[in-house]
mmCIF file of C-alpha atoms in Angstrom:
data_model
loop_
_atom_site.group_PDB
_atom_site.id
_atom_site.type_symbol
_atom_site.label_atom_id
_atom_site.label_comp_id
_atom_site.label_asym_id
_atom_site.label_seq_id
_atom_site.Cartn_x
_atom_site.Cartn_y
_atom_site.Cartn_z
ATOM 1 C CA MET Y 3 -15.269 14.091 22.677
ATOM 2 C CA SER Y 4 -18.015 12.381 24.640
ATOM 3 C CA THR Y 5 -21.460 12.052 23.136
ATOM 4 C CA THR Y 6 -24.183 14.454 24.157
ATOM 5 C CA ALA Y 7 -26.246 11.655 25.707
ATOM 6 C CA GLU Y 8 -23.529 11.098 28.288
ATOM 7 C CA GLN Y 9 -23.250 14.712 29.382
ATOM 8 C CA PRO Y 10 -24.462 16.135 32.682
ATOM 9 C CA ALA Y 11 -26.967 18.794 31.732
ATOM 10 C CA PRO Y 12 -27.921 21.314 34.404
ATOM 11 C CA ALA Y 13 -30.927 23.369 33.374
ATOM 12 C CA SER Y 14 -29.760 26.289 31.261
ATOM 13 C CA ALA Y 15 -31.736 28.605 33.526
ATOM 14 C CA GLN Y 16 -29.306 27.751 36.309
ATOM 15 C CA ARG Y 17 -26.351 28.878 34.200
ATOM 16 C CA SER Y 18 -27.029 32.485 35.123
ATOM 17 C CA GLY Y 19 -26.379 31.608 38.760
ATOM 18 C CA ILE Y 20 -22.894 30.208 38.085
ATOM 19 C CA PRO Y 21 -20.221 32.913 38.528
ATOM 20 C CA LEU Y 22 -18.105 33.852 35.527
ATOM 21 C CA SER Y 23 -14.394 34.675 35.784
ATOM 22 C CA VAL Y 24 -11.794 35.549 33.161
ATOM 23 C CA TYR Y 25 -8.189 34.342 33.094
ATOM 24 C CA VAL Y 26 -5.742 36.332 30.942
ATOM 25 C CA HIS Y 27 -2.393 34.692 30.152
ATOM 26 C CA LEU Y 28 0.651 36.906 29.522
ATOM 27 C CA PRO Y 29 3.347 34.373 28.664
ATOM 28 C CA TRP Y 30 6.741 36.081 28.933
ATOM 29 C CA CYS Y 31 9.286 36.172 31.775
ATOM 30 C CA VAL Y 32 12.690 37.799 32.137
ATOM 31 C CA ARG Y 33 14.075 34.314 32.728
ATOM 32 C CA LYS Y 34 12.522 30.856 32.952
ATOM 33 C CA CYS Y 35 12.887 29.349 36.433
ATOM 34 C CA PRO Y 36 14.228 25.765 36.506
ATOM 35 C CA TYR Y 37 11.244 24.438 38.501
ATOM 36 C CA CYS Y 38 8.519 26.069 36.392
ATOM 37 C CA ASP Y 39 6.296 23.980 34.120
ATOM 38 C CA PHE Y 40 3.864 26.782 33.255
ATOM 39 C CA ASN Y 41 3.442 27.953 29.669
ATOM 40 C CA SER Y 42 5.995 30.733 30.027
ATOM 41 C CA HIS Y 43 8.792 31.854 27.732
ATOM 42 C CA ARG Y 44 11.848 34.048 27.979
ATOM 43 C CA ALA Y 45 10.927 37.541 26.828
ATOM 44 C CA PRO Y 46 12.468 38.815 23.586
ATOM 45 C CA ALA Y 47 14.604 41.946 23.649
ATOM 46 C CA GLU Y 48 11.528 43.952 22.687
ATOM 47 C CA LEU Y 49 8.262 42.672 24.100
ATOM 48 C CA PRO Y 50 5.544 42.554 21.376
ATOM 49 C CA GLU Y 51 3.113 44.232 23.743
ATOM 50 C CA THR Y 52 0.800 45.932 21.248
ATOM 51 C CA ALA Y 53 0.614 42.926 18.913
ATOM 52 C CA TYR Y 54 -0.111 40.573 21.779
ATOM 53 C CA ILE Y 55 -2.829 42.791 23.271
ATOM 54 C CA ASP Y 56 -4.422 43.084 19.823
ATOM 55 C CA ALA Y 57 -4.463 39.284 19.662
ATOM 56 C CA LEU Y 58 -5.971 39.046 23.151
ATOM 57 C CA LEU Y 59 -8.797 41.386 22.229
ATOM 58 C CA ALA Y 60 -9.583 39.358 19.110
ATOM 59 C CA ASP Y 61 -9.498 36.211 21.251
ATOM 60 C CA TRP Y 62 -11.836 37.840 23.758
ATOM 61 C CA ALA Y 63 -14.443 38.507 21.076
ATOM 62 C CA LEU Y 64 -14.379 34.796 20.211
ATOM 63 C CA ALA Y 65 -14.385 33.544 23.802
ATOM 64 C CA ALA Y 66 -17.278 35.747 24.941
ATOM 65 C CA ALA Y 67 -19.388 35.443 21.796
ATOM 66 C CA ASP Y 68 -22.406 33.744 23.431
ATOM 67 C CA GLU Y 69 -21.938 35.058 26.964
ATOM 68 C CA LYS Y 70 -24.189 37.501 28.764
ATOM 69 C CA ARG Y 71 -23.118 37.036 32.388
ATOM 70 C CA PRO Y 72 -21.133 39.851 34.014
ATOM 71 C CA ILE Y 73 -17.551 39.157 35.054
ATOM 72 C CA ASP Y 74 -17.067 38.496 38.759
ATOM 73 C CA THR Y 75 -13.247 38.157 38.839
ATOM 74 C CA VAL Y 76 -10.292 38.668 36.492
ATOM 75 C CA PHE Y 77 -6.832 37.157 36.926
ATOM 76 C CA PHE Y 78 -3.743 38.167 34.937
ATOM 77 C CA GLY Y 79 -1.291 35.256 35.124
ATOM 78 C CA GLY Y 80 1.830 34.171 33.350
ATOM 79 C CA GLY Y 81 4.655 34.374 32.738
ATOM 80 C CA THR Y 82 5.217 37.696 34.417
ATOM 81 C CA PRO Y 83 2.254 40.016 33.771
ATOM 82 C CA SER Y 84 4.070 42.914 35.449
ATOM 83 C CA LEU Y 85 6.324 43.095 32.370
ATOM 84 C CA PHE Y 86 3.359 44.652 30.557
ATOM 85 C CA SER Y 87 2.573 48.333 30.901
ATOM 86 C CA ALA Y 88 -0.386 49.586 32.877
ATOM 87 C CA GLY Y 89 -1.767 50.999 29.647
ATOM 88 C CA ALA Y 90 -1.824 47.524 28.093
ATOM 89 C CA ILE Y 91 -3.589 46.077 31.150
ATOM 90 C CA GLY Y 92 -6.078 48.932 30.978
ATOM 91 C CA ARG Y 93 -6.860 48.147 27.328
ATOM 92 C CA ILE Y 94 -7.719 44.571 28.238
ATOM 93 C CA LEU Y 95 -9.920 45.559 31.177
ATOM 94 C CA ALA Y 96 -11.763 48.118 29.044
ATOM 95 C CA ALA Y 97 -12.503 45.431 26.438
ATOM 96 C CA LEU Y 98 -13.749 42.967 29.067
ATOM 97 C CA ASP Y 99 -15.997 45.618 30.549
ATOM 98 C CA ALA Y 100 -17.326 46.793 27.190
ATOM 99 C CA ARG Y 101 -18.511 43.336 26.117
ATOM 100 C CA LEU Y 102 -19.836 41.752 29.325
ATOM 101 C CA GLY Y 103 -19.337 44.269 32.093
ATOM 102 C CA LEU Y 104 -17.189 43.987 35.194
ATOM 103 C CA SER Y 105 -19.294 43.519 38.319
ATOM 104 C CA SER Y 106 -19.350 46.474 40.699
ATOM 105 C CA ASP Y 107 -17.075 44.630 43.137
ATOM 106 C CA CYS Y 108 -15.036 42.729 40.534
ATOM 107 C CA GLU Y 109 -11.810 41.297 41.963
ATOM 108 C CA ILE Y 110 -8.985 42.026 39.494
ATOM 109 C CA THR Y 111 -5.698 40.296 40.330
ATOM 110 C CA LEU Y 112 -2.347 40.674 38.598
ATOM 111 C CA GLU Y 113 0.718 38.532 39.268
ATOM 112 C CA ALA Y 114 3.917 40.498 39.758
ATOM 113 C CA ASN Y 115 7.549 39.501 40.135
ATOM 114 C CA PRO Y 116 9.456 41.621 42.681
ATOM 115 C CA GLY Y 117 12.287 41.862 40.167
ATOM 116 C CA THR Y 118 10.120 43.615 37.550
ATOM 117 C CA THR Y 119 8.169 46.125 39.610
ATOM 118 C CA GLU Y 120 8.525 49.456 41.327
ATOM 119 C CA ARG Y 121 6.284 51.910 43.135
ATOM 120 C CA THR Y 122 5.248 53.990 40.117
ATOM 121 C CA ARG Y 123 4.250 50.870 38.160
ATOM 122 C CA PHE Y 124 2.038 49.716 41.052
ATOM 123 C CA ALA Y 125 0.283 53.081 41.257
ATOM 124 C CA ASP Y 126 -0.345 53.015 37.497
ATOM 125 C CA LEU Y 127 -1.789 49.485 37.664
ATOM 126 C CA ARG Y 128 -4.072 50.536 40.491
ATOM 127 C CA ALA Y 129 -5.218 53.517 38.450
ATOM 128 C CA VAL Y 130 -6.377 51.337 35.508
ATOM 129 C CA GLY Y 131 -8.456 49.082 37.748
ATOM 130 C CA VAL Y 132 -6.242 46.314 39.128
ATOM 131 C CA ASN Y 133 -7.246 45.973 42.784
ATOM 132 C CA ARG Y 134 -5.322 42.899 43.978
ATOM 133 C CA LEU Y 135 -1.665 41.965 43.571
ATOM 134 C CA SER Y 136 -0.107 38.520 43.810
ATOM 135 C CA LEU Y 137 3.613 38.848 44.472
ATOM 136 C CA GLY Y 138 5.901 35.936 43.609
ATOM 137 C CA ILE Y 139 8.087 36.237 46.718
ATOM 138 C CA GLN Y 140 8.870 32.459 46.974
ATOM 139 C CA SER Y 141 11.489 32.960 49.716
ATOM 140 C CA LEU Y 142 13.229 35.635 51.773
ATOM 141 C CA ASP Y 143 16.488 33.680 51.786
ATOM 142 C CA ASN Y 144 18.962 34.825 49.147
ATOM 143 C CA ASP Y 145 20.587 31.402 48.861
ATOM 144 C CA CYS Y 146 17.237 29.717 48.280
ATOM 145 C CA LEU Y 147 16.169 32.385 45.787
ATOM 146 C CA SER Y 148 19.401 31.876 43.866
ATOM 147 C CA ALA Y 149 18.883 28.098 43.831
ATOM 148 C CA LEU Y 150 15.371 28.647 42.454
ATOM 149 C CA GLY Y 151 16.700 30.833 39.638
ATOM 150 C CA ARG Y 152 14.733 33.890 40.782
ATOM 151 C CA ILE Y 153 15.856 37.299 39.507
ATOM 152 C CA HIS Y 154 15.164 39.091 42.806
ATOM 153 C CA GLY Y 155 16.636 38.952 46.286
ATOM 154 C CA ALA Y 156 15.123 39.271 49.737
ATOM 155 C CA THR Y 157 15.535 43.060 49.788
ATOM 156 C CA GLU Y 158 13.596 43.446 46.522
ATOM 157 C CA ALA Y 159 10.906 41.044 47.759
ATOM 158 C CA LEU Y 160 10.218 43.034 50.926
ATOM 159 C CA ALA Y 161 10.422 46.323 49.033
ATOM 160 C CA ALA Y 162 7.781 45.058 46.579
ATOM 161 C CA ILE Y 163 5.295 44.534 49.425
ATOM 162 C CA ASP Y 164 5.939 48.031 50.771
ATOM 163 C CA ASP Y 165 5.785 49.572 47.302
ATOM 164 C CA ALA Y 166 2.511 47.815 46.521
ATOM 165 C CA ARG Y 167 0.945 49.370 49.589
ATOM 166 C CA ALA Y 168 2.411 52.762 48.719
ATOM 167 C CA GLY Y 169 0.937 52.332 45.235
ATOM 168 C CA GLY Y 170 -2.567 52.036 46.674
ATOM 169 C CA PHE Y 171 -3.037 48.265 47.049
ATOM 170 C CA THR Y 172 -4.764 46.932 50.155
ATOM 171 C CA ALA Y 173 -5.370 43.407 48.780
ATOM 172 C CA ILE Y 174 -2.014 41.647 48.477
ATOM 173 C CA ASN Y 175 -1.093 37.980 48.181
ATOM 174 C CA CYS Y 176 2.421 36.683 48.769
ATOM 175 C CA ASP Y 177 3.442 33.387 47.164
ATOM 176 C CA LEU Y 178 5.849 31.498 49.412
ATOM 177 C CA MET Y 179 7.416 28.092 48.756
ATOM 178 C CA PHE Y 180 8.879 25.525 51.123
ATOM 179 C CA GLY Y 181 10.915 22.341 50.755
ATOM 180 C CA LEU Y 182 13.530 24.319 48.815
ATOM 181 C CA PRO Y 183 17.096 23.339 47.876
ATOM 182 C CA GLY Y 184 19.281 23.859 50.927
ATOM 183 C CA GLN Y 185 16.365 24.936 53.107
ATOM 184 C CA THR Y 186 16.601 24.032 56.776
ATOM 185 C CA HIS Y 187 13.763 24.172 59.278
ATOM 186 C CA ALA Y 188 15.190 27.404 60.700
ATOM 187 C CA ARG Y 189 15.381 29.011 57.250
ATOM 188 C CA ALA Y 190 11.818 28.000 56.455
ATOM 189 C CA MET Y 191 10.555 29.480 59.726
ATOM 190 C CA ALA Y 192 12.480 32.682 59.033
ATOM 191 C CA ASP Y 193 10.665 32.887 55.676
ATOM 192 C CA ILE Y 194 7.204 32.466 57.158
ATOM 193 C CA ASP Y 195 7.954 34.848 60.032
ATOM 194 C CA GLY Y 196 9.279 37.464 57.626
ATOM 195 C CA ILE Y 197 6.121 37.344 55.505
ATOM 196 C CA ILE Y 198 3.789 37.353 58.508
ATOM 197 C CA GLU Y 199 5.600 40.444 59.799
ATOM 198 C CA ARG Y 200 4.563 42.307 56.611
ATOM 199 C CA GLU Y 201 0.900 41.289 57.208
ATOM 200 C CA PRO Y 202 -0.341 40.647 53.657
ATOM 201 C CA GLY Y 203 -4.026 39.720 53.611
ATOM 202 C CA HIS Y 204 -3.326 36.456 51.802
ATOM 203 C CA ILE Y 205 -0.443 33.973 51.728
ATOM 204 C CA SER Y 206 -0.158 31.098 49.248
ATOM 205 C CA TYR Y 207 2.142 28.551 50.900
ATOM 206 C CA TYR Y 208 3.058 25.582 48.762
ATOM 207 C CA GLN Y 209 5.689 22.906 48.473
ATOM 208 C CA LEU Y 210 8.240 22.867 45.675
ATOM 209 C CA THR Y 211 7.508 19.890 43.424
ATOM 210 C CA LEU Y 212 9.685 18.527 40.650
ATOM 211 C CA GLU Y 213 7.517 18.683 37.543
ATOM 212 C CA PRO Y 214 8.274 16.694 34.355
ATOM 213 C CA ASN Y 215 9.913 18.593 31.505
ATOM 214 C CA THR Y 216 11.731 21.014 33.812
ATOM 215 C CA PRO Y 217 15.483 21.306 34.494
ATOM 216 C CA PHE Y 218 14.876 20.426 38.156
ATOM 217 C CA TYR Y 219 13.155 17.203 37.097
ATOM 218 C CA ARG Y 220 16.020 16.224 34.800
ATOM 219 C CA GLN Y 221 18.698 17.138 37.354
ATOM 220 C CA PRO Y 222 17.016 17.149 40.785
ATOM 221 C CA PRO Y 223 18.562 19.418 43.403
ATOM 222 C CA ALA Y 224 19.112 18.208 46.968
ATOM 223 C CA LEU Y 225 15.834 18.823 48.813
ATOM 224 C CA PRO Y 226 14.774 18.359 52.454
ATOM 225 C CA ASP Y 227 13.491 14.828 53.150
ATOM 226 C CA ASP Y 228 9.789 14.080 53.549
ATOM 227 C CA ASP Y 229 9.841 14.186 57.349
ATOM 228 C CA ALA Y 230 11.543 17.584 57.321
ATOM 229 C CA VAL Y 231 8.997 18.925 54.805
ATOM 230 C CA VAL Y 232 6.059 17.744 56.917
ATOM 231 C CA GLU Y 233 7.571 19.354 60.007
ATOM 232 C CA ILE Y 234 8.101 22.633 58.152
ATOM 233 C CA PHE Y 235 4.508 22.650 56.900
ATOM 234 C CA GLU Y 236 3.021 21.855 60.300
ATOM 235 C CA HIS Y 237 5.094 24.415 62.182
ATOM 236 C CA ALA Y 238 4.464 27.087 59.556
ATOM 237 C CA GLY Y 239 0.741 26.382 59.890
ATOM 238 C CA GLU Y 240 0.924 26.893 63.638
ATOM 239 C CA ARG Y 241 2.576 30.279 63.131
ATOM 240 C CA LEU Y 242 0.081 31.349 60.500
ATOM 241 C CA ARG Y 243 -2.881 30.421 62.684
ATOM 242 C CA SER Y 244 -1.351 32.251 65.647
ATOM 243 C CA ALA Y 245 -1.024 35.336 63.436
ATOM 244 C CA GLY Y 246 -4.721 35.266 62.517
ATOM 245 C CA TYR Y 247 -4.600 33.479 59.170
ATOM 246 C CA THR Y 248 -7.087 30.737 58.288
ATOM 247 C CA GLN Y 249 -6.192 27.851 55.985
ATOM 248 C CA TYR Y 250 -9.229 27.793 53.716
ATOM 249 C CA GLU Y 251 -7.611 25.609 51.025
ATOM 250 C CA VAL Y 252 -4.666 23.203 50.984
ATOM 251 C CA SER Y 253 -2.155 25.909 50.011
ATOM 252 C CA ALA Y 254 -4.087 29.104 50.781
ATOM 253 C CA TRP Y 255 -4.131 31.141 53.991
ATOM 254 C CA ALA Y 256 -6.064 34.352 54.479
ATOM 255 C CA GLN Y 257 -6.964 36.951 57.032
ATOM 256 C CA PRO Y 258 -10.752 37.314 57.596
ATOM 257 C CA GLY Y 259 -12.461 38.461 54.406
ATOM 258 C CA LYS Y 260 -9.259 38.230 52.304
ATOM 259 C CA ALA Y 261 -9.724 34.865 50.529
ATOM 260 C CA CYS Y 262 -9.046 34.929 46.785
ATOM 261 C CA ARG Y 263 -12.429 34.972 45.050
ATOM 262 C CA HIS Y 264 -10.956 34.020 41.689
ATOM 263 C CA ASN Y 265 -9.377 30.842 43.016
ATOM 264 C CA GLU Y 266 -12.504 30.105 45.051
ATOM 265 C CA ASN Y 267 -14.430 30.138 41.780
ATOM 266 C CA TYR Y 268 -12.063 27.499 40.370
ATOM 267 C CA TRP Y 269 -12.355 25.339 43.490
ATOM 268 C CA ARG Y 270 -16.164 25.624 43.540
ATOM 269 C CA PHE Y 271 -16.396 24.592 39.857
ATOM 270 C CA GLY Y 272 -17.500 27.982 38.610
ATOM 271 C CA ASP Y 273 -17.066 29.058 35.007
ATOM 272 C CA TYR Y 274 -14.119 30.943 33.564
ATOM 273 C CA LEU Y 275 -13.110 32.066 30.097
ATOM 274 C CA GLY Y 276 -9.398 31.788 29.320
ATOM 275 C CA ILE Y 277 -7.694 34.024 26.758
ATOM 276 C CA GLY Y 278 -4.032 34.179 25.801
ATOM 277 C CA ALA Y 279 -1.413 31.676 24.682
ATOM 278 C CA GLY Y 280 -2.122 28.293 26.271
ATOM 279 C CA ALA Y 281 -4.981 29.634 28.412
ATOM 280 C CA HIS Y 282 -7.537 27.102 29.631
ATOM 281 C CA GLY Y 283 -11.235 27.729 30.107
ATOM 282 C CA LYS Y 284 -14.231 25.953 31.614
ATOM 283 C CA ARG Y 285 -17.789 27.037 31.000
ATOM 284 C CA THR Y 286 -21.336 25.832 31.219
ATOM 285 C CA ARG Y 287 -22.801 26.229 27.747
ATOM 286 C CA VAL Y 288 -26.241 27.615 27.022
ATOM 287 C CA ASP Y 289 -27.465 24.035 26.486
ATOM 288 C CA GLY Y 290 -26.236 23.106 29.985
ATOM 289 C CA HIS Y 291 -23.261 20.981 28.951
ATOM 290 C CA ILE Y 292 -19.840 21.616 30.495
ATOM 291 C CA GLU Y 293 -17.032 22.437 28.080
ATOM 292 C CA ARG Y 294 -13.283 22.630 28.666
ATOM 293 C CA SER Y 295 -11.003 24.341 26.164
ATOM 294 C CA ALA Y 296 -7.403 25.406 25.673
ATOM 295 C CA ARG Y 297 -5.734 27.926 23.363
ATOM 296 C CA GLN Y 298 -2.621 27.305 21.281
ATOM 297 C CA ARG Y 299 0.447 27.381 23.542
ATOM 298 C CA TRP Y 300 3.170 29.094 21.511
ATOM 299 C CA PRO Y 301 2.825 32.892 21.603
ATOM 300 C CA THR Y 302 3.776 33.507 17.958
ATOM 301 C CA GLY Y 303 1.434 30.797 16.689
ATOM 302 C CA TYR Y 304 -1.330 32.002 18.981
ATOM 303 C CA MET Y 305 -1.004 35.605 17.821
ATOM 304 C CA SER Y 306 -1.249 34.541 14.169
ATOM 305 C CA VAL Y 307 -4.666 32.890 14.625
ATOM 306 C CA ALA Y 308 -6.179 34.636 17.677
ATOM 307 C CA GLY Y 309 -9.863 35.342 17.260
ATOM 308 C CA ARG Y 310 -10.369 32.428 14.883
ATOM 309 C CA PRO Y 311 -11.430 28.847 15.690
ATOM 310 C CA ALA Y 312 -7.914 27.712 14.737
ATOM 311 C CA SER Y 313 -6.656 29.303 17.976
ATOM 312 C CA ILE Y 314 -8.511 26.647 20.017
ATOM 313 C CA ALA Y 315 -6.127 23.720 20.428
ATOM 314 C CA GLU Y 316 -8.521 21.602 22.484
ATOM 315 C CA SER Y 317 -12.241 21.532 23.214
ATOM 316 C CA ARG Y 318 -14.168 18.766 24.908
ATOM 317 C CA LEU Y 319 -17.402 18.154 26.759
ATOM 318 C CA LEU Y 320 -17.278 16.525 30.170
ATOM 319 C CA ASP Y 321 -19.255 13.338 30.714
ATOM 320 C CA LYS Y 322 -20.844 12.559 34.082
ATOM 321 C CA ASP Y 323 -17.787 10.794 35.496
ATOM 322 C CA ASP Y 324 -15.467 13.613 34.433
ATOM 323 C CA ALA Y 325 -17.757 16.244 35.932
ATOM 324 C CA CYS Y 326 -17.989 14.427 39.265
ATOM 325 C CA PHE Y 327 -14.232 13.858 39.462
ATOM 326 C CA GLU Y 328 -13.242 17.388 38.483
ATOM 327 C CA PHE Y 329 -15.740 18.930 40.895
ATOM 328 C CA LEU Y 330 -14.354 16.914 43.813
ATOM 329 C CA LEU Y 331 -10.719 17.288 42.695
ATOM 330 C CA ASN Y 332 -11.074 21.015 43.281
ATOM 331 C CA GLY Y 333 -13.768 21.191 45.942
ATOM 332 C CA LEU Y 334 -12.239 18.789 48.447
ATOM 333 C CA ARG Y 335 -9.138 20.992 48.597
ATOM 334 C CA ARG Y 336 -11.296 23.499 50.476
ATOM 335 C CA ARG Y 337 -11.536 23.241 54.251
ATOM 336 C CA ALA Y 338 -15.262 23.911 53.975
ATOM 337 C CA GLY Y 339 -15.670 21.170 51.369
ATOM 338 C CA VAL Y 340 -18.522 21.361 48.863
ATOM 339 C CA THR Y 341 -22.228 22.044 49.071
ATOM 340 C CA ARG Y 342 -25.172 20.219 47.599
ATOM 341 C CA ASN Y 343 -26.313 23.392 45.830
ATOM 342 C CA ASP Y 344 -22.973 23.881 44.069
ATOM 343 C CA TYR Y 345 -22.702 20.211 43.140
ATOM 344 C CA GLU Y 346 -26.164 19.877 41.643
ATOM 345 C CA GLN Y 347 -26.178 23.294 39.978
ATOM 346 C CA ARG Y 348 -22.707 23.048 38.479
ATOM 347 C CA THR Y 349 -22.598 19.396 37.438
ATOM 348 C CA GLY Y 350 -26.279 18.532 36.909
ATOM 349 C CA LEU Y 351 -25.705 15.357 38.968
ATOM 350 C CA ASP Y 352 -27.601 13.867 41.893
ATOM 351 C CA TRP Y 353 -26.296 14.601 45.406
ATOM 352 C CA GLN Y 354 -27.551 11.395 47.026
ATOM 353 C CA ALA Y 355 -25.871 9.296 44.335
ATOM 354 C CA LEU Y 356 -22.590 10.942 45.321
ATOM 355 C CA GLY Y 357 -23.020 9.568 48.838
ATOM 356 C CA THR Y 358 -23.331 6.076 47.401
ATOM 357 C CA THR Y 359 -20.240 6.552 45.223
ATOM 358 C CA LEU Y 360 -18.193 7.635 48.238
ATOM 359 C CA ALA Y 361 -19.568 4.998 50.603
ATOM 360 C CA GLU Y 362 -16.140 3.484 51.291
ATOM 361 C CA PRO Y 363 -14.287 6.731 52.221
ATOM 362 C CA ILE Y 364 -17.310 7.738 54.308
ATOM 363 C CA ALA Y 365 -17.146 4.417 56.176
ATOM 364 C CA GLN Y 366 -13.402 4.909 56.693
ATOM 365 C CA GLY Y 367 -13.963 8.324 58.236
ATOM 366 C CA LEU Y 368 -12.115 10.134 55.444
ATOM 367 C CA VAL Y 369 -15.080 12.286 54.449
ATOM 368 C CA ALA Y 370 -18.096 13.676 56.247
ATOM 369 C CA PHE Y 371 -21.294 13.602 54.175
ATOM 370 C CA ASP Y 372 -24.793 14.796 55.027
ATOM 371 C CA ARG Y 373 -27.802 16.182 53.182
ATOM 372 C CA GLN Y 374 -26.118 19.499 52.369
ATOM 373 C CA THR Y 375 -22.309 19.253 52.595
ATOM 374 C CA LEU Y 376 -19.367 17.009 51.787
ATOM 375 C CA ARG Y 377 -15.897 17.677 53.154
ATOM 376 C CA ALA Y 378 -12.708 15.829 53.926
ATOM 377 C CA THR Y 379 -12.219 15.133 57.630
ATOM 378 C CA GLU Y 380 -8.994 16.179 59.348
ATOM 379 C CA ARG Y 381 -7.646 12.684 58.648
ATOM 380 C CA GLY Y 382 -9.121 12.570 55.167
ATOM 381 C CA TRP Y 383 -7.446 15.813 54.162
ATOM 382 C CA ARG Y 384 -4.159 13.902 54.267
ATOM 383 C CA PHE Y 385 -5.541 11.218 51.948
ATOM 384 C CA LEU Y 386 -7.297 13.177 49.221
ATOM 385 C CA ASP Y 387 -5.855 10.872 46.549
ATOM 386 C CA THR Y 388 -7.522 7.896 48.267
ATOM 387 C CA ILE Y 389 -10.873 9.675 48.274
ATOM 388 C CA LEU Y 390 -10.579 10.802 44.660
ATOM 389 C CA ALA Y 391 -9.668 7.286 43.531
ATOM 390 C CA GLU Y 392 -13.282 6.331 44.257
ATOM 391 C CA VAL Y 393 -14.522 8.691 41.520
ATOM 392 C CA LEU Y 394 -11.573 8.539 39.108
ATOM 393 C CA PRO Y 395 -13.000 8.178 35.568
#
């Protein structure tokens, strides 16, 4: 852990102006996908729902102990959160609200797998307060879905979108992947056209990557080459823009007013408390220092110590270099870039000094920098790694 003298220290009075989100990790899936490197585990025959929710609530008391800010957004991720009952989700939301309060317009997102949902479940989730769904569609091509190890097919994927609407949801995100095993340009365009036709407010469109410690990494499938992937991404972007979607982040497209506030809080270096097995958190402490933390990863081990300091597997304070790098790592993914107010408030660092640090990428035309904003240029957006290398700790 870095020494206190090295920490950026925004005035504690400014802490109240930094939004607070909550991430809740529900770690079980019906089956682990071969490309997935998330902290997810195959569900046992009988899901320990009550025991796990009890552990989450104990964890919440620990995580929120010195917090007073209301909660602006909540995100249930996994794993497959839709394996849990609406009653269990309602218990968690009631506990969050009782301790800190959910803001009047709190965005509450839950990830759902089309293979584990149906119309009645959606209506029940809406009734307990969930107001945004993120559906893991991934593809509308049955061959590609099979290659990805998904438990649903195209019919179930499209039905999930319709059922979500019938269940009362107006805020829906569809996750869609490209660069898939066996995917041709025509198949990729059919995927994007099929999703656009259903008109979800938000589409997360991201490339399949082969992550270490996954079956796909150990035995890579045959994927489209780099040129084909670039062509798919560019042509999909053209279709999304023509349909009224705006790319507000590298992998995020939204209709007007439908951007994901929870993810925006991550990208703008806001604060979030993470509860659940392996959950990560980032918060500005009362003394102004920035702390990152992570819970124990294994569900059984986590449940045995939840609510006690032993449940925290990692905790560290960010020094000035870390804070600068992490702020830009997230913020430069946004089309709008970052603002001086966010940078100075959320890192405690000097804006003008940032201009000096990035002098080379500015001179190369990779970033545009003025008194109030910093953003990657159209060219620079393709070379974010080059820009970030200038501030790599």
